[in-house]
Amino acid sequence: TWRTLQSWFPHLSFVHYNMNGADDVVKKQKWRKASKTNRFITMGRKGDTEKVAQAAAGEGVNPAYFIMGSDLPDISSTAVRDALFRRDYGALAEMLHPTVMERCLDHQSWQR
């Protein structure tokens, strides 16, 4: 976690950000929670990116506390977890970078 990194590198300053997909941010209006102590990086999702960007801008959300990323490919994290569980290497290769796939398989942090 960022707190662990801070303890290892006390001479550096770390800032914690929540990362979400735009679909979830739209559904829960998370831009309204952005603040100096609760920062967000929102990755775009087809059909939701513009909704989030317009809502955040329309409500005057500080862009230093709410960063809008570009659209990501339409990949379901649930589908990735299911493919990891089944060890479906073909499906994983279509959804993940090889290094990410290897790390997920080696560390099994995705397990239920």
GROMACS .gro file of C-alpha atoms in nm:
model
  112
    1THR     CA    1   0.000   0.000   0.000
    2TRP     CA    2   0.100   0.363  -0.021
    3ARG     CA    3   0.147   0.372   0.358
    4THR     CA    4   0.403   0.093   0.334
    5LEU     CA    5   0.585   0.278   0.057
    6GLN     CA    6   0.584   0.592   0.272
    7SER     CA    7   0.745   0.400   0.560
    8TRP     CA    8   1.013   0.261   0.327
    9PHE     CA    9   1.082   0.597   0.162
   10PRO     CA   10   1.012   0.864   0.424
   11HIS     CA   11   1.196   1.130   0.221
   12LEU     CA   12   0.931   1.101  -0.055
   13SER     CA   13   0.576   1.229  -0.047
   14PHE     CA   14   0.305   0.986  -0.164
   15VAL     CA   15  -0.051   1.077  -0.251
   16HIS     CA   16  -0.324   0.813  -0.246
   17TYR     CA   17  -0.571   0.798  -0.537
   18ASN     CA   18  -0.879   0.580  -0.577
   19MET     CA   19  -0.903   0.422  -0.921
   20ASN     CA   20  -1.240   0.351  -1.078
   21GLY     CA   21  -1.397   0.285  -1.413
   22ALA     CA   22  -1.623   0.558  -1.550
   23ASP     CA   23  -1.920   0.321  -1.546
   24ASP     CA   24  -1.897   0.288  -1.166
   25VAL     CA   25  -1.828   0.660  -1.120
   26VAL     CA   26  -2.142   0.749  -1.318
   27LYS     CA   27  -2.355   0.502  -1.125
   28LYS     CA   28  -2.237   0.627  -0.782
   29GLN     CA   29  -2.163   0.991  -0.875
   30LYS     CA   30  -1.817   0.957  -0.723
   31TRP     CA   31  -1.691   1.286  -0.867
   32ARG     CA   32  -1.888   1.450  -0.585
   33LYS     CA   33  -1.659   1.282  -0.330
   34ALA     CA   34  -1.334   1.414  -0.481
   35SER     CA   35  -1.131   1.633  -0.246
   36LYS     CA   36  -0.777   1.700  -0.131
   37THR     CA   37  -0.798   1.396   0.098
   38ASN     CA   38  -1.004   1.174  -0.136
   39ARG     CA   39  -0.856   1.185  -0.486
   40PHE     CA   40  -0.971   0.989  -0.790
   41ILE     CA   41  -0.834   0.861  -1.118
   42THR     CA   42  -1.124   0.758  -1.337
   43MET     CA   43  -1.053   0.546  -1.641
   44GLY     CA   44  -1.284   0.594  -1.933
   45ARG     CA   45  -1.542   0.339  -2.040
   46LYS     CA   46  -1.722   0.356  -2.371
   47GLY     CA   47  -2.050   0.540  -2.323
   48ASP     CA   48  -1.963   0.676  -1.978
   49THR     CA   49  -1.644   0.881  -2.018
   50GLU     CA   50  -1.816   1.192  -2.152
   51LYS     CA   51  -2.094   1.169  -1.890
   52VAL     CA   52  -1.836   1.172  -1.610
   53ALA     CA   53  -1.627   1.448  -1.763
   54GLN     CA   54  -1.930   1.672  -1.818
   55ALA     CA   55  -2.073   1.608  -1.471
   56ALA     CA   56  -1.742   1.677  -1.296
   57ALA     CA   57  -1.679   1.993  -1.499
   58GLY     CA   58  -2.039   2.108  -1.454
   59GLU     CA   59  -2.006   2.080  -1.077
   60GLY     CA   60  -1.668   2.252  -1.068
   61VAL     CA   61  -1.471   1.952  -0.944
   62ASN     CA   62  -1.104   2.040  -0.899
   63PRO     CA   63  -0.909   1.852  -1.170
   64ALA     CA   64  -0.617   1.813  -0.929
   65TYR     CA   65  -0.838   1.585  -0.720
   66PHE     CA   66  -1.027   1.413  -1.002
   67ILE     CA   67  -0.823   1.293  -1.300
   68MET     CA   68  -1.004   1.159  -1.605
   69GLY     CA   69  -0.814   0.894  -1.798
   70SER     CA   70  -0.866   0.778  -2.152
   71ASP     CA   71  -1.110   0.507  -2.258
   72LEU     CA   72  -1.000   0.154  -2.182
   73PRO     CA   73  -1.082  -0.147  -2.398
   74ASP     CA   74  -1.412  -0.308  -2.303
   75ILE     CA   75  -1.275  -0.580  -2.074
   76SER     CA   76  -1.468  -0.704  -1.773
   77SER     CA   77  -1.268  -0.753  -1.453
   78THR     CA   78  -1.515  -1.029  -1.366
   79ALA     CA   79  -1.434  -1.204  -1.694
   80VAL     CA   80  -1.063  -1.174  -1.617
   81ARG     CA   81  -1.108  -1.323  -1.269
   82ASP     CA   82  -1.318  -1.607  -1.411
   83ALA     CA   83  -1.053  -1.682  -1.676
   84LEU     CA   84  -0.782  -1.677  -1.407
   85PHE     CA   85  -0.982  -1.916  -1.193
   86ARG     CA   86  -1.029  -2.154  -1.490
   87ARG     CA   87  -0.668  -2.104  -1.603
   88ASP     CA   88  -0.802  -2.014  -1.948
   89TYR     CA   89  -0.476  -1.892  -2.099
   90GLY     CA   90  -0.632  -1.816  -2.439
   91ALA     CA   91  -0.895  -1.586  -2.291
   92LEU     CA   92  -0.640  -1.424  -2.061
   93ALA     CA   93  -0.404  -1.356  -2.351
   94GLU     CA   94  -0.683  -1.162  -2.523
   95MET     CA   95  -0.757  -0.951  -2.215
   96LEU     CA   96  -0.424  -0.895  -2.036
   97HIS     CA   97  -0.071  -0.793  -2.117
   98PRO     CA   98   0.156  -1.100  -2.085
   99THR     CA   99   0.341  -0.956  -1.785
  100VAL     CA  100   0.014  -0.879  -1.605
  101MET     CA  101  -0.118  -1.226  -1.681
  102GLU     CA  102   0.200  -1.386  -1.546
  103ARG     CA  103   0.189  -1.181  -1.226
  104CYS     CA  104  -0.179  -1.258  -1.168
  105LEU     CA  105  -0.120  -1.629  -1.217
  106ASP     CA  106   0.192  -1.632  -0.998
  107HIS     CA  107   0.052  -1.430  -0.708
  108GLN     CA  108  -0.311  -1.541  -0.718
  109SER     CA  109  -0.429  -1.213  -0.561
  110TRP     CA  110  -0.748  -1.252  -0.763
  111GLN     CA  111  -0.865  -1.563  -0.578
  112ARG     CA  112  -1.203  -1.552  -0.412
   0.00000   0.00000   0.00000
